[in-house]
Coordinates of C-alpha atoms in Angstrom, one line a residue:
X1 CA 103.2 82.3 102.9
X2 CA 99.9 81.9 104.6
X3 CA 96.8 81.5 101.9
X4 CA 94.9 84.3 102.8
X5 CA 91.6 83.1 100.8
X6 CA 88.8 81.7 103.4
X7 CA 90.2 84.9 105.4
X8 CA 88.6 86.7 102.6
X9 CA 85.7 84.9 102.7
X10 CA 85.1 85.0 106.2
X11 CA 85.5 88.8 106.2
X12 CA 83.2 89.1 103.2
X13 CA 80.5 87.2 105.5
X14 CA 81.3 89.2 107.9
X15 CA 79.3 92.4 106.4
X16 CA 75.8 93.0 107.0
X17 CA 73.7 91.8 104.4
X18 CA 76.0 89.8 103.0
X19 CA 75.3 86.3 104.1
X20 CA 76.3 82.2 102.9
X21 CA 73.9 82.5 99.7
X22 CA 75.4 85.9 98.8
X23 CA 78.6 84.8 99.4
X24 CA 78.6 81.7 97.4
X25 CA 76.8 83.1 94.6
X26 CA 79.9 86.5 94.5
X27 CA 82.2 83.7 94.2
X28 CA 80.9 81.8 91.2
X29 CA 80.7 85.6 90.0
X30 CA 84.1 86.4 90.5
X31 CA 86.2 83.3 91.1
X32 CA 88.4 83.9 94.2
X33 CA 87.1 85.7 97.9
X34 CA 90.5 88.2 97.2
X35 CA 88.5 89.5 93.7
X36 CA 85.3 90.1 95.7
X37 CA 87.5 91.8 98.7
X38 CA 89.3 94.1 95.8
X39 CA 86.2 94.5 93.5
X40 CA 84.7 98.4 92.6
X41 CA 80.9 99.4 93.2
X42 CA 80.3 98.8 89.5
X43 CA 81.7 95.6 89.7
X44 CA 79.6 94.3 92.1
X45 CA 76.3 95.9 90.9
X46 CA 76.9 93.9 87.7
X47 CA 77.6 90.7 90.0
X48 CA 73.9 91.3 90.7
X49 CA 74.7 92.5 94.3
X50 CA 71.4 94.7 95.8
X51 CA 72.2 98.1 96.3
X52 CA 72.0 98.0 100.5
X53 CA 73.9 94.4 100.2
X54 CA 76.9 96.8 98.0
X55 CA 76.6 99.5 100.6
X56 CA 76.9 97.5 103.4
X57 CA 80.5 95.6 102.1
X58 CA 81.8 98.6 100.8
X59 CA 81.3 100.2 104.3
X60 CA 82.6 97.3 105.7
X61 CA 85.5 97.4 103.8
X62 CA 86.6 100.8 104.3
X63 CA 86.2 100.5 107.9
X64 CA 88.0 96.8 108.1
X65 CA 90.7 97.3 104.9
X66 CA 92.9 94.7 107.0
X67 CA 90.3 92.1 108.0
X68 CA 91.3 89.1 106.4
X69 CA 94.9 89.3 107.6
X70 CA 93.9 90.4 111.1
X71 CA 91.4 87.6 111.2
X72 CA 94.1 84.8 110.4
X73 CA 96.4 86.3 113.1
X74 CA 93.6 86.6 115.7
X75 CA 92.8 82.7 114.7
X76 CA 96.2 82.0 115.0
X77 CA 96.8 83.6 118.2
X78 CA 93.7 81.8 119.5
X79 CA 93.9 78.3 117.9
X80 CA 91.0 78.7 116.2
X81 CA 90.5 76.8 113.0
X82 CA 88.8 78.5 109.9
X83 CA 86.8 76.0 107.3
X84 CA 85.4 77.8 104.5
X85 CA 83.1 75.8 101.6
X86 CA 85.8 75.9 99.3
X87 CA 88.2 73.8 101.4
X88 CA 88.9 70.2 101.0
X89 CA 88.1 69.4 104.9
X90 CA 84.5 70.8 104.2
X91 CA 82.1 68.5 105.9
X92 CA 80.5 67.0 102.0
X93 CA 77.1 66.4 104.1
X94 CA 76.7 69.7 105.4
X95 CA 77.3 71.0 101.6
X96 CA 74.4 69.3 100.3
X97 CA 71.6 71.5 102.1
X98 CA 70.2 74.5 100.8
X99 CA 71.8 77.2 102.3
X100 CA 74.9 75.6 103.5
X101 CA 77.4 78.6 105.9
X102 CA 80.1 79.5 103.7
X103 CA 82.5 79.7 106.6
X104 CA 82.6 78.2 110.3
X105 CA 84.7 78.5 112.3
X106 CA 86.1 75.6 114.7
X107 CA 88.4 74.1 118.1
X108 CA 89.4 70.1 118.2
X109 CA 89.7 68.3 115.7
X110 CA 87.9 68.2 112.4
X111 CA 86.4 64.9 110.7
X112 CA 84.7 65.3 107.7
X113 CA 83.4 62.3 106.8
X114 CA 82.7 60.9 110.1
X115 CA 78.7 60.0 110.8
X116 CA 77.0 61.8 112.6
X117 CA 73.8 62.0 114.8
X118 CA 72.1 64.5 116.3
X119 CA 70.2 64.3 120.0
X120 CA 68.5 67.8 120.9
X121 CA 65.7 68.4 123.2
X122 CA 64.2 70.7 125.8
X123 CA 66.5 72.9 128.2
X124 CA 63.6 72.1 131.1
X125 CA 64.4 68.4 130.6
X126 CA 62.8 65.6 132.8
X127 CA 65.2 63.0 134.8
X128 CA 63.2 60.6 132.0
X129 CA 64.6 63.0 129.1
X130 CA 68.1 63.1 130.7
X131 CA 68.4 59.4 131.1
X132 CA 67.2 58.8 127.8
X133 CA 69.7 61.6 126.1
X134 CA 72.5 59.6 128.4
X135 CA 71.6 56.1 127.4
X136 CA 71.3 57.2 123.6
X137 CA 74.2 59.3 123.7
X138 CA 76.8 56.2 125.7
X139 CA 75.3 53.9 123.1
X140 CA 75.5 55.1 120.1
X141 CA 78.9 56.5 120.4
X142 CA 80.4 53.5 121.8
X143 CA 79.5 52.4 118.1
X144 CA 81.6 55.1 116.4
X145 CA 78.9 57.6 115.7
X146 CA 79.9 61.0 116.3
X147 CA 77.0 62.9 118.5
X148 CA 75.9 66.4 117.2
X149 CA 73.9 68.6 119.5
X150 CA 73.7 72.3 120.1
X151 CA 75.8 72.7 123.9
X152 CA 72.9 74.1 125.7
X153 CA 71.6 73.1 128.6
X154 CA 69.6 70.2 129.2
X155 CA 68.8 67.1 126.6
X156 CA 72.0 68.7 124.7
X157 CA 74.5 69.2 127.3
X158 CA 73.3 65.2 128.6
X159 CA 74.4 64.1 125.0
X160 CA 77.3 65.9 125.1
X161 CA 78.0 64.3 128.5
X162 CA 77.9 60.7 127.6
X163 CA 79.3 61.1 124.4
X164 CA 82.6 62.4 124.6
X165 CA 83.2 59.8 127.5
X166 CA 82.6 56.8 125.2
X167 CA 83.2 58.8 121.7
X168 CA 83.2 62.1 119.5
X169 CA 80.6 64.5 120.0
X170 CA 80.1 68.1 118.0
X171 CA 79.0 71.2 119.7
X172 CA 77.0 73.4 117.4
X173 CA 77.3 77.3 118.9
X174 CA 74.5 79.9 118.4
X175 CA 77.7 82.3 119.4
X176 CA 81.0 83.0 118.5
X177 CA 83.5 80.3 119.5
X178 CA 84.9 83.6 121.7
X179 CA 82.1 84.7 123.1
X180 CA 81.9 84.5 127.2
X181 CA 78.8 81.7 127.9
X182 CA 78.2 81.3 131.6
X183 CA 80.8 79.4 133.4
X184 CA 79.3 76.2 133.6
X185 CA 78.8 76.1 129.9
X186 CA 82.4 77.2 129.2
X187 CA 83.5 74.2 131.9
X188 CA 81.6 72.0 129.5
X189 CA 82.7 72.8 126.1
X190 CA 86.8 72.8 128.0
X191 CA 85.6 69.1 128.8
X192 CA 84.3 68.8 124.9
X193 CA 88.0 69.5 123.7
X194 CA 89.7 68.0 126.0
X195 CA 88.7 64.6 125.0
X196 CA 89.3 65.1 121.8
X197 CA 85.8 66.9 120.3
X198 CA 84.9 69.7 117.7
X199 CA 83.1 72.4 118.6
X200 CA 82.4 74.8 115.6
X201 CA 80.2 78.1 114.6
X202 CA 79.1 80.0 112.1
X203 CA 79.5 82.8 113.5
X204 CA 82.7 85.6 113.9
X205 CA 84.7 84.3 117.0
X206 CA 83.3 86.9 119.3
X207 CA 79.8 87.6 118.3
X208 CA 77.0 87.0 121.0
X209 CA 74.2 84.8 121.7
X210 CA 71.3 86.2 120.5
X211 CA 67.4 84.4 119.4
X212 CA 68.0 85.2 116.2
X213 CA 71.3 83.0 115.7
X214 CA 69.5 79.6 117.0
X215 CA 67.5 78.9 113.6
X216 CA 70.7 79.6 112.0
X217 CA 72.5 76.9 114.3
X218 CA 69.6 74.4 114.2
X219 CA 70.4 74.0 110.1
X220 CA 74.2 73.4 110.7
X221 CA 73.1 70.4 113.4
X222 CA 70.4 69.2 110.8
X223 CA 73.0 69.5 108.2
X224 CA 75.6 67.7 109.5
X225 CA 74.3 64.3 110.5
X226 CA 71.9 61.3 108.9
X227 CA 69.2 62.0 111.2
X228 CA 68.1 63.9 114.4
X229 CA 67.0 62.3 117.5
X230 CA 64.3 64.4 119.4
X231 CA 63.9 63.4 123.1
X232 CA 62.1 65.6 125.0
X233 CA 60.4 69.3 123.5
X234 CA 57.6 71.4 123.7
X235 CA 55.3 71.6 120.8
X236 CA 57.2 74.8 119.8
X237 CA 60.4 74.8 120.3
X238 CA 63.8 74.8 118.7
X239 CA 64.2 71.0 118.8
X240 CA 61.0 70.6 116.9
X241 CA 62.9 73.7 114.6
X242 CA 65.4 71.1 114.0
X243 CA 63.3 68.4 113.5
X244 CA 61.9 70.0 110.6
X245 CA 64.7 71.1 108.9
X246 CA 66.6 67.9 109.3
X247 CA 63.1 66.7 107.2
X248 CA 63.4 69.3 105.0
X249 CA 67.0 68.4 103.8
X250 CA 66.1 65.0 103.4
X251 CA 67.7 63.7 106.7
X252 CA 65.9 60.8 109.0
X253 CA 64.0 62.1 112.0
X254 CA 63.5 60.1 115.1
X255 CA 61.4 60.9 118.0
X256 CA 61.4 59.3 121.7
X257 CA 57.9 58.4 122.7
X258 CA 56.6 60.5 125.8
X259 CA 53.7 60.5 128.9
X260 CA 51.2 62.2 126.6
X261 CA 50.0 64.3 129.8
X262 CA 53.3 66.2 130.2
X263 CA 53.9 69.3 128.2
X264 CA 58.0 68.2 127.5
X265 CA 56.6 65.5 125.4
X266 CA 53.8 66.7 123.5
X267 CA 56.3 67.9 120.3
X268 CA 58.0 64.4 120.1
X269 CA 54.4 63.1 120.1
X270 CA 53.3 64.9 117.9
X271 CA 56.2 64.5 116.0
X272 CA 55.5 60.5 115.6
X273 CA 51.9 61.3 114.7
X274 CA 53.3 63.3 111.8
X275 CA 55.7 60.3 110.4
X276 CA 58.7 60.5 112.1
X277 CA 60.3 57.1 113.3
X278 CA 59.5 56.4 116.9
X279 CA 62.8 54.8 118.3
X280 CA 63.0 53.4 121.7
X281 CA 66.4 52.5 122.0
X282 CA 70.3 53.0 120.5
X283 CA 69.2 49.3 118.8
X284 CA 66.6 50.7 116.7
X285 CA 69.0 53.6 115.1
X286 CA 71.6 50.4 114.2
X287 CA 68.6 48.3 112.8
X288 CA 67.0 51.5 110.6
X289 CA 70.5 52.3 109.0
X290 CA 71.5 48.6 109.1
X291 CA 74.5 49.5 110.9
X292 CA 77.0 46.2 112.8
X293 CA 79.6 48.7 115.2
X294 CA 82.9 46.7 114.6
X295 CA 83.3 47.1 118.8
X296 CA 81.6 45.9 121.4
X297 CA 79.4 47.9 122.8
X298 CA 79.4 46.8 126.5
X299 CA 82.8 46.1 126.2
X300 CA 83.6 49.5 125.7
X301 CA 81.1 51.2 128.2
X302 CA 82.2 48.9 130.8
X303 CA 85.9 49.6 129.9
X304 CA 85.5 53.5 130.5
X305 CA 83.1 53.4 133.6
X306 CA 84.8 50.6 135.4
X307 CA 86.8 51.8 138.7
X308 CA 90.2 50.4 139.6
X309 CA 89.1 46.8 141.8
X310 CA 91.4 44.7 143.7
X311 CA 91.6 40.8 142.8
X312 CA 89.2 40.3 145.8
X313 CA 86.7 43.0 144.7
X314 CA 86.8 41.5 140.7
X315 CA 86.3 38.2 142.1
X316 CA 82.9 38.9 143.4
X317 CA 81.9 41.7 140.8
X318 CA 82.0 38.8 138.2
X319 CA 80.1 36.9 139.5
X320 CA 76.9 39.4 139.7
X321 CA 74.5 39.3 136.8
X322 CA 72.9 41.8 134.6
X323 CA 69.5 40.6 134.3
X324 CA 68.7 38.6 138.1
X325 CA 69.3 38.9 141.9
X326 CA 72.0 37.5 143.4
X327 CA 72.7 36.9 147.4
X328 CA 75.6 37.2 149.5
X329 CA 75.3 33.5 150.3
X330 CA 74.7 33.0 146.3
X331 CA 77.9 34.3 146.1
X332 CA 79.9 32.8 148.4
X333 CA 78.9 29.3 147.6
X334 CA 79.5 30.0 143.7
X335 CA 83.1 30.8 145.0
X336 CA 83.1 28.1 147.1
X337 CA 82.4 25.8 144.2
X338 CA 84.9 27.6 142.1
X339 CA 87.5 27.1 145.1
X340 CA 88.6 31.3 144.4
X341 CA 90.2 31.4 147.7
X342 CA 88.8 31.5 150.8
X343 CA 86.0 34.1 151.1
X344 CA 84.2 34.6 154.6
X345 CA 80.6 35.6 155.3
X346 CA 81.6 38.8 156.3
X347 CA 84.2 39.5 153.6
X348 CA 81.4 39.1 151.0
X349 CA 79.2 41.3 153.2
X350 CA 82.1 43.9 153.0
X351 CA 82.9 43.1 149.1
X352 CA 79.9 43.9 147.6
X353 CA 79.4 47.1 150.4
X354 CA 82.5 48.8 148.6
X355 CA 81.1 47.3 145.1
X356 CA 77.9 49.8 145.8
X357 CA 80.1 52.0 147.0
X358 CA 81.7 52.2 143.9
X359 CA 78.5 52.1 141.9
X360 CA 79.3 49.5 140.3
X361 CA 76.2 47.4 141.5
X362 CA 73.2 48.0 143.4
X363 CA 71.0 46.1 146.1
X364 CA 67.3 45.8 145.1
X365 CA 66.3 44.2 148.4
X366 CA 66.5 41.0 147.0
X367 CA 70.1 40.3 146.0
X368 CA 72.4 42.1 143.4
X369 CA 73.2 43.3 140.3
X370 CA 75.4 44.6 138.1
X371 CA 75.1 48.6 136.8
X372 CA 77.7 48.2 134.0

């Protein structure tokens, strides 16, 4: 038999005017979500419940008598998962705020005590904001650190990007987990779960997008993970929203230095000047937290970026540095000396041609070097 009780919950939540706080507090009232569900006017007044708050469930109720069992079927039927504060998979962090949801409701696969960190930023990011969201996002999750952001467009949907290609990441809705986004947003949370990601809300599987539901989101991001990493925002926005809170609950907030003409950087700016810690790489998040990933980091980019190359072309690609120019001719006498075979003039010419090709390695005028 199927325990019905974060169905109740769920449903409870589900009334207007009753939200987390008021939900949390009717259950240290009454013990169990099915009590609240079943309880009389009376009883609820002397729970301490406000008169419209009463209305408003008991309404509810009449109108929904069945909502708690249609709600698991409907989850069922969708594969939708259902986390309610009183369950054991409860993320502990995210119980430690203030006003933690009482419910959210989730697709992938749930890890509670993984760590977590956030990257959010502007929508109208910069190509500097979306390569630093990139780099941020491949490094830190190559290390094992799960990536929170809130899947809109811009720094977040770059963090999602990276991570889940060298990682977890965690997509924070401001929507029901049902709710029709625009196509390209629904083709990147399907990308999300397919390799393996959560995606979660607070709110009821179908409810739309709305302002009013981002503040709302931006404590669930902030709640989740050690610290938030700010990257590109306006000195009003809902990155700066989440900056804030994250300082608030007693989380770490970073901030990505920016030009201090362009508007997309004056809130991380600002930020710094008011005492967050400017980072300017993954390396500074592993030195603050003291934190040694038991991978390699490199190792594991390369492993996950690197195209299938024949014996010939891996030949040559090893020998290409990171950190200098090197020549066709460099590289034909290195092989030469290493006696790999019998390489040509033109073979090397054509070699590194299907390397670029392959973008793998680029040509700086000079000579060449290795991209990953």
């Amino acid at each position: 038999m199927v325990n019905l009780e974060k169905y109740f919950i769920a449903s409870i939540n589900a009334a207007n005017q009753i939200g987390a706080q008021r939900v949390l507090h009717l259950l240290d009232y009454f013990g169990s979500a099915e009590q609240i569900w079943k309880a009389q006017s009376e009883d609820l007044e002397k729970s301490g419940l406000p008169l419209k708050a009463r209305e408003s469930f008991l309404f509810f109720r009449k109108q929904n008598p069945n909502a708690p069992q249609k709600l698991q079927e409907f989850c069922a039927t969708k594969n939708i998962g259902l986390c309610s504060i009183r369950d054991a998979d409860y993320p502990p962090i995210l119980n430690e705020i203030p006003n933690p949801p009482a419910i959210f409701y989730y697709r992938g696969q749930l890890e509670p005590l993984a760590t977590r960190i956030a990257i959010v930023g502007t929508r109208e990011c910069t190509s500097y904001g979306k390569e630093v969201a990139l780099e941020f996002a491949e490094k830190l999750s190559a290390s094992g650190i799960t990536i929170v952001s809130g899947a809109a467009r811009g720094i977040d949907t770059f963090a999602h990007k990276n991570a889940m290609k060298f990682g977890r990441t965690v997509a924070v809705l401001g929507c029901g987990i049902c709710f029709r986004e625009s196509r390209e947003k629904q083709k990147n949370l399907a990308e999300i779960l397919e390799n393996g990601s959560l995606i979660m809300s607070e709110f009821a599987p179908s409810f739309p997008s709305t302002t009013g539901n981002f503040p709302m989101r931006n404590r669930i991001i902030a709640g989740l993970c050690k610290g938030v990493i700010v990257v590109e925002a306006g000195e009003k926005s809902g990155a700066i929203l989440t900056a804030g809170l994250a300082a608030d609950f007693g989380r770490d907030v970073f901030a990505v230095p920016g030009d201090i003409f362009a508007y997309k950087s004056i809130g991380c700016n600002k930020l710094i000047q008011d005492g967050a810690i400017l980072i300017t790489s993954a390396q500074d998040i592993f030195d603050f937290y003291d934190f040694k990933p038991t991978v390699n980091i490199q190792t594991k980019i390369e492993k996950n970026l690197m195209p299938a190359l024949d014996e010939r072309e891996k030949k040559v690609f090893n020998l290409i540095p990171f950190d200098k120019d090197i020549t066709d001719e460099e590289i034909l006498a290195q092989l030469d000396e290493a006696q790999l075979d019998d390489f040509k003039p033109s073979e090397i010419f054509e070699l590194t041609t299907r390397l670029k090709a392959k973008k793998i390695i680029q040509y700086n005028g000079i000579g060449y070097r290795r991209l990953i």
